[in-house]
PDB file of C-alpha atoms and ligand atoms in Angstrom:
ATOM      1  CA  MET W 660     101.094 121.915 130.010  1.00 81.00           C
ATOM      2  CA  ALA W 661      98.010 120.588 128.554  1.00 96.00           C
ATOM      3  CA  THR W 662      97.652 121.769 124.227  1.00 95.00           C
ATOM      4  CA  PRO W 663      94.821 122.978 122.866  1.00 94.00           C
ATOM      5  CA  HIS W 664      93.628 119.501 122.007  1.00 97.00           C
ATOM      6  CA  ILE W 665      94.874 117.614 124.989  1.00 97.00           C
ATOM      7  CA  GLU W 666      93.552 118.338 128.633  1.00 97.00           C
ATOM      8  CA  VAL W 667      96.255 116.046 130.241  1.00 97.00           C
ATOM      9  CA  ASN W 668      98.979 117.775 132.786  1.00 96.00           C
ATOM     10  CA  ASP W 669     101.398 114.823 133.342  1.00 97.00           C
ATOM     11  CA  LYS W 670     103.487 112.988 130.711  1.00 97.00           C
ATOM     12  CA  GLY W 671     103.135 110.789 132.517  1.00 97.00           C
ATOM     13  CA  LEU W 672      99.755 109.647 132.116  1.00 98.00           C
ATOM     14  CA  PHE W 673     100.521 108.557 128.011  1.00 98.00           C
ATOM     15  CA  GLY W 674     102.986 105.152 127.484  1.00 98.00           C
ATOM     16  CA  LYS W 675     105.566 105.724 124.753  1.00 98.00           C
ATOM     17  CA  THR W 676     103.628 103.915 122.767  1.00 98.00           C
ATOM     18  CA  VAL W 677     100.091 104.930 121.526  1.00 98.00           C
ATOM     19  CA  LEU W 678      97.511 103.105 119.415  1.00 98.00           C
ATOM     20  CA  MET W 679      95.848 105.333 117.455  1.00 98.00           C
ATOM     21  CA  PRO W 680      92.300 104.571 115.379  1.00 97.00           C
ATOM     22  CA  GLY W 681      90.218 106.957 113.805  1.00 97.00           C
ATOM     23  CA  ASP W 682      87.103 106.600 115.925  1.00 95.00           C
ATOM     24  CA  PRO W 683      87.374 107.198 119.418  1.00 98.00           C
ATOM     25  CA  LEU W 684      84.724 104.805 120.308  1.00 95.00           C
ATOM     26  CA  ARG W 685      87.196 102.183 119.225  1.00 94.00           C
ATOM     27  CA  ALA W 686      89.593 103.268 121.182  1.00 97.00           C
ATOM     28  CA  LYS W 687      87.259 102.961 123.886  1.00 97.00           C
ATOM     29  CA  PHE W 688      86.661  99.365 122.653  1.00 94.00           C
ATOM     30  CA  VAL W 689      89.908  98.404 122.805  1.00 95.00           C
ATOM     31  CA  ALA W 690      90.582  99.838 126.376  1.00 98.00           C
ATOM     32  CA  GLU W 691      87.478  98.099 127.801  1.00 97.00           C
ATOM     33  CA  LYS W 692      88.476  94.793 125.853  1.00 95.00           C
ATOM     34  CA  TYR W 693      92.171  94.589 125.958  1.00 97.00           C
ATOM     35  CA  LEU W 694      94.180  96.677 128.671  1.00 98.00           C
ATOM     36  CA  SER W 695      93.832  95.927 132.533  1.00 98.00           C
ATOM     37  CA  ASP W 696      93.833  99.049 134.916  1.00 98.00           C
ATOM     38  CA  PHE W 697      92.840 101.383 132.204  1.00 98.00           C
ATOM     39  CA  LYS W 698      92.326 105.324 132.726  1.00 98.00           C
ATOM     40  CA  LEU W 699      90.553 107.850 130.252  1.00 98.00           C
ATOM     41  CA  ILE W 700      92.870 110.517 129.869  1.00 98.00           C
ATOM     42  CA  ASN W 701      91.355 113.234 127.439  1.00 98.00           C
ATOM     43  CA  GLN W 702      88.087 114.200 126.771  1.00 98.00           C
ATOM     44  CA  VAL W 703      88.846 116.880 124.439  1.00 98.00           C
ATOM     45  CA  ARG W 704      86.113 117.016 121.492  1.00 98.00           C
ATOM     46  CA  ASN W 705      85.186 113.253 122.853  1.00 98.00           C
ATOM     47  CA  MET W 706      88.771 112.685 121.393  1.00 98.00           C
ATOM     48  CA  LEU W 707      88.810 109.844 123.868  1.00 98.00           C
ATOM     49  CA  ALA W 708      92.451 108.427 125.313  1.00 98.00           C
ATOM     50  CA  TYR W 709      93.003 105.633 127.621  1.00 98.00           C
ATOM     51  CA  THR W 710      96.304 104.264 129.221  1.00 98.00           C
ATOM     52  CA  GLY W 711      96.272 100.597 130.626  1.00 98.00           C
ATOM     53  CA  TYR W 712      98.454  97.620 130.921  1.00 98.00           C
ATOM     54  CA  TYR W 713      98.725  95.219 128.101  1.00 98.00           C
ATOM     55  CA  ASN W 714     101.189  92.401 129.184  1.00 96.00           C
ATOM     56  CA  GLY W 715     102.481  94.286 132.009  1.00 96.00           C
ATOM     57  CA  LYS W 716     103.210  96.773 129.321  1.00 97.00           C
ATOM     58  CA  LYS W 717     101.865 100.490 129.507  1.00 98.00           C
ATOM     59  CA  ILE W 718     100.243 101.702 126.400  1.00 98.00           C
ATOM     60  CA  THR W 719      97.968 104.026 125.473  1.00 98.00           C
ATOM     61  CA  VAL W 720      95.178 103.736 122.825  1.00 98.00           C
ATOM     62  CA  MET W 721      93.709 107.292 121.453  1.00 98.00           C
ATOM     63  CA  GLY W 722      91.180 108.222 118.618  1.00 98.00           C
ATOM     64  CA  SER W 723      92.850 110.221 115.806  1.00 98.00           C
ATOM     65  CA  GLY W 724      89.537 111.384 114.092  1.00 98.00           C
ATOM     66  CA  MET W 725      89.626 111.022 109.998  1.00 98.00           C
ATOM     67  CA  GLY W 726      92.062 112.820 107.701  1.00 98.00           C
ATOM     68  CA  MET W 727      95.492 113.882 107.747  1.00 98.00           C
ATOM     69  CA  PRO W 728      94.467 117.564 109.440  1.00 98.00           C
ATOM     70  CA  SER W 729      92.956 115.867 112.390  1.00 98.00           C
ATOM     71  CA  ILE W 730      96.169 112.497 112.931  1.00 99.00           C
ATOM     72  CA  GLY W 731      98.341 115.731 112.208  1.00 98.00           C
ATOM     73  CA  ILE W 732      97.461 117.850 115.221  1.00 98.00           C
ATOM     74  CA  TYR W 733      97.337 114.933 117.669  1.00 98.00           C
ATOM     75  CA  SER W 734      99.864 112.568 116.347  1.00 98.00           C
ATOM     76  CA  TYR W 735     102.396 115.902 116.406  1.00 98.00           C
ATOM     77  CA  GLU W 736     101.295 116.857 120.184  1.00 98.00           C
ATOM     78  CA  LEU W 737     101.810 113.609 121.330  1.00 98.00           C
ATOM     79  CA  PHE W 738     105.401 113.103 119.686  1.00 98.00           C
ATOM     80  CA  LYS W 739     106.454 116.799 120.617  1.00 98.00           C
ATOM     81  CA  PHE W 740     104.457 117.646 124.097  1.00 98.00           C
ATOM     82  CA  TYR W 741     103.891 114.617 125.898  1.00 98.00           C
ATOM     83  CA  ASP W 742     107.237 112.155 124.892  1.00 98.00           C
ATOM     84  CA  VAL W 743     105.477 109.510 122.897  1.00 98.00           C
ATOM     85  CA  GLU W 744     108.258 107.864 121.250  1.00 98.00           C
ATOM     86  CA  ASN W 745     106.090 105.298 119.114  1.00 98.00           C
ATOM     87  CA  ILE W 746     102.825 105.693 117.187  1.00 98.00           C
ATOM     88  CA  ILE W 747     100.702 103.066 115.650  1.00 98.00           C
ATOM     89  CA  ARG W 748      97.572 103.882 113.746  1.00 98.00           C
ATOM     90  CA  ILE W 749      95.417 100.966 113.682  1.00 97.00           C
ATOM     91  CA  GLY W 750      92.858 101.675 111.351  1.00 96.00           C
ATOM     92  CA  SER W 751      90.631 100.447 107.998  1.00 95.00           C
ATOM     93  CA  CYS W 752      91.120 100.795 104.462  1.00 97.00           C
ATOM     94  CA  GLY W 753      89.325 100.338 100.981  1.00 97.00           C
ATOM     95  CA  ALA W 754      91.203  98.032  99.003  1.00 97.00           C
ATOM     96  CA  TYR W 755      92.803  98.916  95.600  1.00 98.00           C
ATOM     97  CA  ALA W 756      94.222  95.618  94.645  1.00 98.00           C
ATOM     98  CA  PRO W 757      91.592  92.558  93.253  1.00 97.00           C
ATOM     99  CA  GLU W 758      93.200  89.934  95.375  1.00 96.00           C
ATOM    100  CA  LEU W 759      92.399  91.780  98.839  1.00 97.00           C
ATOM    101  CA  LYS W 760      89.575  90.365 100.823  1.00 93.00           C
ATOM    102  CA  LEU W 761      87.439  92.099 103.333  1.00 94.00           C
ATOM    103  CA  TYR W 762      89.314  91.975 106.638  1.00 92.00           C
ATOM    104  CA  ASP W 763      93.040  91.208 104.802  1.00 94.00           C
ATOM    105  CA  VAL W 764      94.929  92.826 107.368  1.00 95.00           C
ATOM    106  CA  ILE W 765      97.941  94.876 105.519  1.00 97.00           C
ATOM    107  CA  ILE W 766     101.249  96.448 107.317  1.00 98.00           C
ATOM    108  CA  ALA W 767     101.841  99.929 105.122  1.00 98.00           C
ATOM    109  CA  ASP W 768     105.814 100.396 104.950  1.00 97.00           C
ATOM    110  CA  LYS W 769     104.848 103.596 102.477  1.00 98.00           C
ATOM    111  CA  ALA W 770     102.222 105.693 101.956  1.00 98.00           C
ATOM    112  CA  TYR W 771     101.796 107.700  98.689  1.00 98.00           C
ATOM    113  CA  SER W 772     100.071 111.048  98.944  1.00 98.00           C
ATOM    114  CA  GLU W 773      99.314 114.048  96.507  1.00 97.00           C
ATOM    115  CA  SER W 774      98.663 115.888 100.285  1.00 98.00           C
ATOM    116  CA  THR W 775     100.351 119.137 100.433  1.00 98.00           C
ATOM    117  CA  TYR W 776     100.978 118.316 104.537  1.00 98.00           C
ATOM    118  CA  ALA W 777     104.336 117.185 104.437  1.00 98.00           C
ATOM    119  CA  GLU W 778     105.320 120.131 101.927  1.00 98.00           C
ATOM    120  CA  VAL W 779     103.865 122.870 104.357  1.00 98.00           C
ATOM    121  CA  ALA W 780     104.003 121.438 107.427  1.00 98.00           C
ATOM    122  CA  PHE W 781     108.029 120.770 106.870  1.00 98.00           C
ATOM    123  CA  GLY W 782     109.046 121.279 103.467  1.00 98.00           C
ATOM    124  CA  TYR W 783     109.419 117.848 102.449  1.00 98.00           C
ATOM    125  CA  PRO W 784     108.908 117.644  98.507  1.00 98.00           C
ATOM    126  CA  GLU W 785     108.563 113.962  98.229  1.00 98.00           C
ATOM    127  CA  ASN W 786     104.938 112.351  97.432  1.00 98.00           C
ATOM    128  CA  ILE W 787     106.136 109.172  99.248  1.00 98.00           C
ATOM    129  CA  LEU W 788     106.808 108.693 102.923  1.00 98.00           C
ATOM    130  CA  SER W 789     108.161 105.614 105.038  1.00 98.00           C
ATOM    131  CA  ALA W 790     106.888 103.613 107.821  1.00 98.00           C
ATOM    132  CA  THR W 791     109.714 103.545 110.781  1.00 98.00           C
ATOM    133  CA  PRO W 792     111.493 100.247 109.600  1.00 98.00           C
ATOM    134  CA  ASP W 793     112.170  99.092 112.820  1.00 98.00           C
ATOM    135  CA  LEU W 794     108.209  99.121 114.085  1.00 98.00           C
ATOM    136  CA  VAL W 795     107.468  97.668 110.772  1.00 98.00           C
ATOM    137  CA  ARG W 796     109.511  94.794 111.693  1.00 98.00           C
ATOM    138  CA  GLU W 797     108.357  94.457 114.829  1.00 98.00           C
ATOM    139  CA  LEU W 798     104.626  94.336 113.693  1.00 98.00           C
ATOM    140  CA  ASN W 799     105.538  91.752 111.148  1.00 98.00           C
ATOM    141  CA  ALA W 800     107.389  89.465 113.797  1.00 98.00           C
ATOM    142  CA  SER W 801     104.155  89.990 115.972  1.00 98.00           C
ATOM    143  CA  ALA W 802     101.878  88.885 113.058  1.00 96.00           C
ATOM    144  CA  GLU W 803     104.081  85.846 112.376  1.00 98.00           C
ATOM    145  CA  LYS W 804     104.639  85.221 116.072  1.00 98.00           C
ATOM    146  CA  LEU W 805     100.625  84.906 115.845  1.00 95.00           C
ATOM    147  CA  ARG W 806     100.234  83.284 112.618  1.00 95.00           C
ATOM    148  CA  ILE W 807      98.423  86.054 111.280  1.00 94.00           C
ATOM    149  CA  PRO W 808      99.258  86.361 107.276  1.00 95.00           C
ATOM    150  CA  VAL W 809      99.583  90.327 106.745  1.00 96.00           C
ATOM    151  CA  THR W 810     100.445  91.989 103.147  1.00 96.00           C
ATOM    152  CA  ASN W 811     103.612  94.705 103.501  1.00 98.00           C
ATOM    153  CA  ALA W 812     102.915  96.966 100.513  1.00 98.00           C
ATOM    154  CA  ILE W 813     102.815 100.625  99.997  1.00 98.00           C
ATOM    155  CA  ILE W 814      98.873 102.441 100.812  1.00 98.00           C
ATOM    156  CA  HIS W 815      97.397 105.668  99.546  1.00 98.00           C
ATOM    157  CA  SER W 816      96.782 108.377 102.166  1.00 98.00           C
ATOM    158  CA  SER W 817      93.886 110.832 100.355  1.00 98.00           C
ATOM    159  CA  ASP W 818      92.161 113.636 101.189  1.00 97.00           C
ATOM    160  CA  VAL W 819      89.484 112.757  99.688  1.00 96.00           C
ATOM    161  CA  PHE W 820      86.324 110.006 100.291  1.00 95.00           C
ATOM    162  CA  TYR W 821      83.931 110.909  97.911  1.00 94.00           C
ATOM    163  CA  ARG W 822      84.820 111.389  94.759  1.00 90.00           C
ATOM    164  CA  GLN W 823      83.071 111.803  91.211  1.00 89.00           C
ATOM    165  CA  HIS W 824      84.677 109.267  89.194  1.00 85.00           C
ATOM    166  CA  GLY W 825      84.837 106.418  91.110  1.00 80.00           C
ATOM    167  CA  ASP W 826      87.766 105.030  88.788  1.00 85.00           C
ATOM    168  CA  VAL W 827      90.651 107.315  89.556  1.00 88.00           C
ATOM    169  CA  PHE W 828      91.762 105.086  92.196  1.00 95.00           C
ATOM    170  CA  ARG W 829      93.412 102.432  88.742  1.00 95.00           C
ATOM    171  CA  ASP W 830      95.737 105.481  88.023  1.00 95.00           C
ATOM    172  CA  VAL W 831      97.065 105.941  91.590  1.00 96.00           C
ATOM    173  CA  ARG W 832      97.072 101.861  92.005  1.00 97.00           C
ATOM    174  CA  ASP W 833      98.999 101.643  88.441  1.00 97.00           C
ATOM    175  CA  LYS W 834     100.882 104.356  88.897  1.00 97.00           C
ATOM    176  CA  TYR W 835     102.485 104.313  92.422  1.00 98.00           C
ATOM    177  CA  GLY W 836     101.508 100.251  93.161  1.00 98.00           C
ATOM    178  CA  CYS W 837      99.255 101.432  96.173  1.00 98.00           C
ATOM    179  CA  VAL W 838      96.905  98.359  97.355  1.00 98.00           C
ATOM    180  CA  ALA W 839      94.595 100.409  99.359  1.00 98.00           C
ATOM    181  CA  VAL W 840      93.316 103.798 100.505  1.00 98.00           C
ATOM    182  CA  GLU W 841      92.975 105.456 103.916  1.00 98.00           C
ATOM    183  CA  MET W 842      93.443 109.087 104.635  1.00 98.00           C
ATOM    184  CA  GLU W 843      96.077 109.317 107.925  1.00 98.00           C
ATOM    185  CA  SER W 844      99.412 107.812 107.368  1.00 98.00           C
ATOM    186  CA  PHE W 845     101.470 110.272 105.424  1.00 99.00           C
ATOM    187  CA  ALA W 846     100.542 112.906 107.812  1.00 99.00           C
ATOM    188  CA  LEU W 847     101.458 110.899 110.948  1.00 99.00           C
ATOM    189  CA  PHE W 848     104.840 109.789 108.895  1.00 99.00           C
ATOM    190  CA  ALA W 849     105.925 113.133 108.136  1.00 99.00           C
ATOM    191  CA  ASN W 850     105.566 113.956 112.076  1.00 99.00           C
ATOM    192  CA  ALA W 851     107.689 110.888 112.923  1.00 99.00           C
ATOM    193  CA  LYS W 852     110.089 112.276 110.264  1.00 98.00           C
ATOM    194  CA  TYR W 853     110.132 115.399 111.628  1.00 98.00           C
ATOM    195  CA  LEU W 854     110.372 114.982 115.025  1.00 98.00           C
ATOM    196  CA  GLY W 855     112.515 112.121 115.122  1.00 98.00           C
ATOM    197  CA  LYS W 856     109.714 109.988 116.221  1.00 98.00           C
ATOM    198  CA  ASN W 857     108.422 105.950 115.176  1.00 98.00           C
ATOM    199  CA  ALA W 858     105.528 105.463 113.357  1.00 98.00           C
ATOM    200  CA  ALA W 859     103.741 102.623 111.623  1.00 98.00           C
ATOM    201  CA  CYS W 860     100.179 101.580 110.277  1.00 98.00           C
ATOM    202  CA  ILE W 861      98.444  98.533 110.359  1.00 98.00           C
ATOM    203  CA  LEU W 862      95.182  98.697 108.484  1.00 97.00           C
ATOM    204  CA  THR W 863      91.966  96.157 108.120  1.00 96.00           C
ATOM    205  CA  VAL W 864      90.357  95.748 104.671  1.00 96.00           C
ATOM    206  CA  SER W 865      86.647  97.405 105.549  1.00 94.00           C
ATOM    207  CA  ASP W 866      85.313  97.359 101.452  1.00 94.00           C
ATOM    208  CA  SER W 867      86.828  96.992  98.250  1.00 96.00           C
ATOM    209  CA  LEU W 868      86.807  99.503  95.467  1.00 96.00           C
ATOM    210  CA  VAL W 869      86.904  96.766  92.918  1.00 96.00           C
ATOM    211  CA  THR W 870      84.561  94.274  93.992  1.00 95.00           C
ATOM    212  CA  LYS W 871      82.557  97.210  96.113  1.00 94.00           C
ATOM    213  CA  GLU W 872      82.086  94.862  98.911  1.00 92.00           C
ATOM    214  CA  GLU W 873      81.884  96.792 102.288  1.00 90.00           C
ATOM    215  CA  THR W 874      81.640  95.864 106.017  1.00 87.00           C
ATOM    216  CA  THR W 875      78.705  97.535 108.274  1.00 83.00           C
ATOM    217  CA  ALA W 876      79.774 100.522 110.903  1.00 76.00           C
ATOM    218  CA  GLU W 877      79.369  98.075 113.777  1.00 74.00           C
ATOM    219  CA  GLU W 878      81.388  95.187 111.867  1.00 73.00           C
ATOM    220  CA  ARG W 879      84.476  98.035 111.678  1.00 66.00           C
ATOM    221  CA  GLN W 880      84.042  98.954 115.244  1.00 61.00           C
ATOM    222  CA  THR W 881      84.121  95.645 116.495  1.00 59.00           C
ATOM    223  CA  SER W 882      85.927  92.989 113.947  1.00 62.00           C
ATOM    224  CA  PHE W 883      89.147  94.063 113.854  1.00 82.00           C
ATOM    225  CA  HIS W 884      90.641  91.387 116.504  1.00 88.00           C
ATOM    226  CA  LYS W 885      93.765  89.895 113.837  1.00 91.00           C
ATOM    227  CA  MET W 886      94.872  93.715 113.528  1.00 95.00           C
ATOM    228  CA  MET W 887      94.408  94.889 117.229  1.00 94.00           C
ATOM    229  CA  GLU W 888      96.109  91.596 118.958  1.00 94.00           C
ATOM    230  CA  ILE W 889      99.549  92.334 116.154  1.00 96.00           C
ATOM    231  CA  ALA W 890      99.573  95.784 117.290  1.00 97.00           C
ATOM    232  CA  LEU W 891      99.422  95.545 120.976  1.00 97.00           C
ATOM    233  CA  ASP W 892     101.929  92.125 121.121  1.00 97.00           C
ATOM    234  CA  ALA W 893     104.357  94.756 119.213  1.00 97.00           C
ATOM    235  CA  ALA W 894     103.779  97.500 121.491  1.00 95.00           C
ATOM    236  CA  ARG W 895     106.827  98.152 123.429  1.00 85.00           C
TER     237      ARG W 895
HETATM  238  N1  HPA V 535      88.177 105.411 100.954  1.00 78.03           N
HETATM  239  C1  HPA V 535      89.576 105.994 101.789  1.00 78.03           C
HETATM  240  N2  HPA V 535      89.560 106.020 103.189  1.00 78.03           N
HETATM  241  C2  HPA V 535      88.867 104.295 103.684  1.00 78.03           C
HETATM  242  C3  HPA V 535      88.240 103.890 102.551  1.00 78.03           C
HETATM  243  C4  HPA V 535      87.913 104.527 101.825  1.00 78.03           C
HETATM  244  O1  HPA V 535      87.190 103.655 100.411  1.00 78.03           O
HETATM  245  N3  HPA V 535      87.697 102.810 103.503  1.00 78.03           N
HETATM  246  C5  HPA V 535      88.516 102.774 104.259  1.00 78.03           C
HETATM  247  N4  HPA V 535      88.905 103.735 104.716  1.00 78.03           N
END
């Protein structure tokens, strides 16, 4: 029962909840730092997946790759073929809102996108899709318990990182209220909606399109503890 992109033959090797950072090396970092008795279960295309235990809960952490086509493939296969119930994306984002600071944590309750992913895949005409409300509530409850301040907001899932006109973000921010940009959640939310599963997205601000501040690649890999602790605590 392996898929074209995941070599796992036994559904039982996955937890019911999968945490998905974009970077597979961040999945390795999370497993080594937070999980006990963890085991590497996927290495196809180096898209590392580890299953282990956090406070007795069986959890998988797996890279999604960058962008909607990549997370679209992996999250679809996890939901559809491996009986995964919940996927929580743990990622970085660029701030559109001037009040957001580097390392602030955002729990996305909605994602706006100009991507055709949802329309082409499932005939969904909407350009705004929601995270699963129960999962968002659980992430908020964990954040409150851990006393970590979070912002609940709509984000922009973009297909484009580099653009000719840097100021285009202001139009999206002002028209749709998006506070930050990343490149995956809209496809993840579309897959969850279609397959009747649960999805959410928690993000750490890694750069600001407003102030042009940014963090280094190394800081991005290691400095996102607050977000990870919320996601691990909320995982069912
Ligand atoms: N754009 C898109 N995705 C991102 C960004 C950005 O500026 N920062 C982190 N993820």
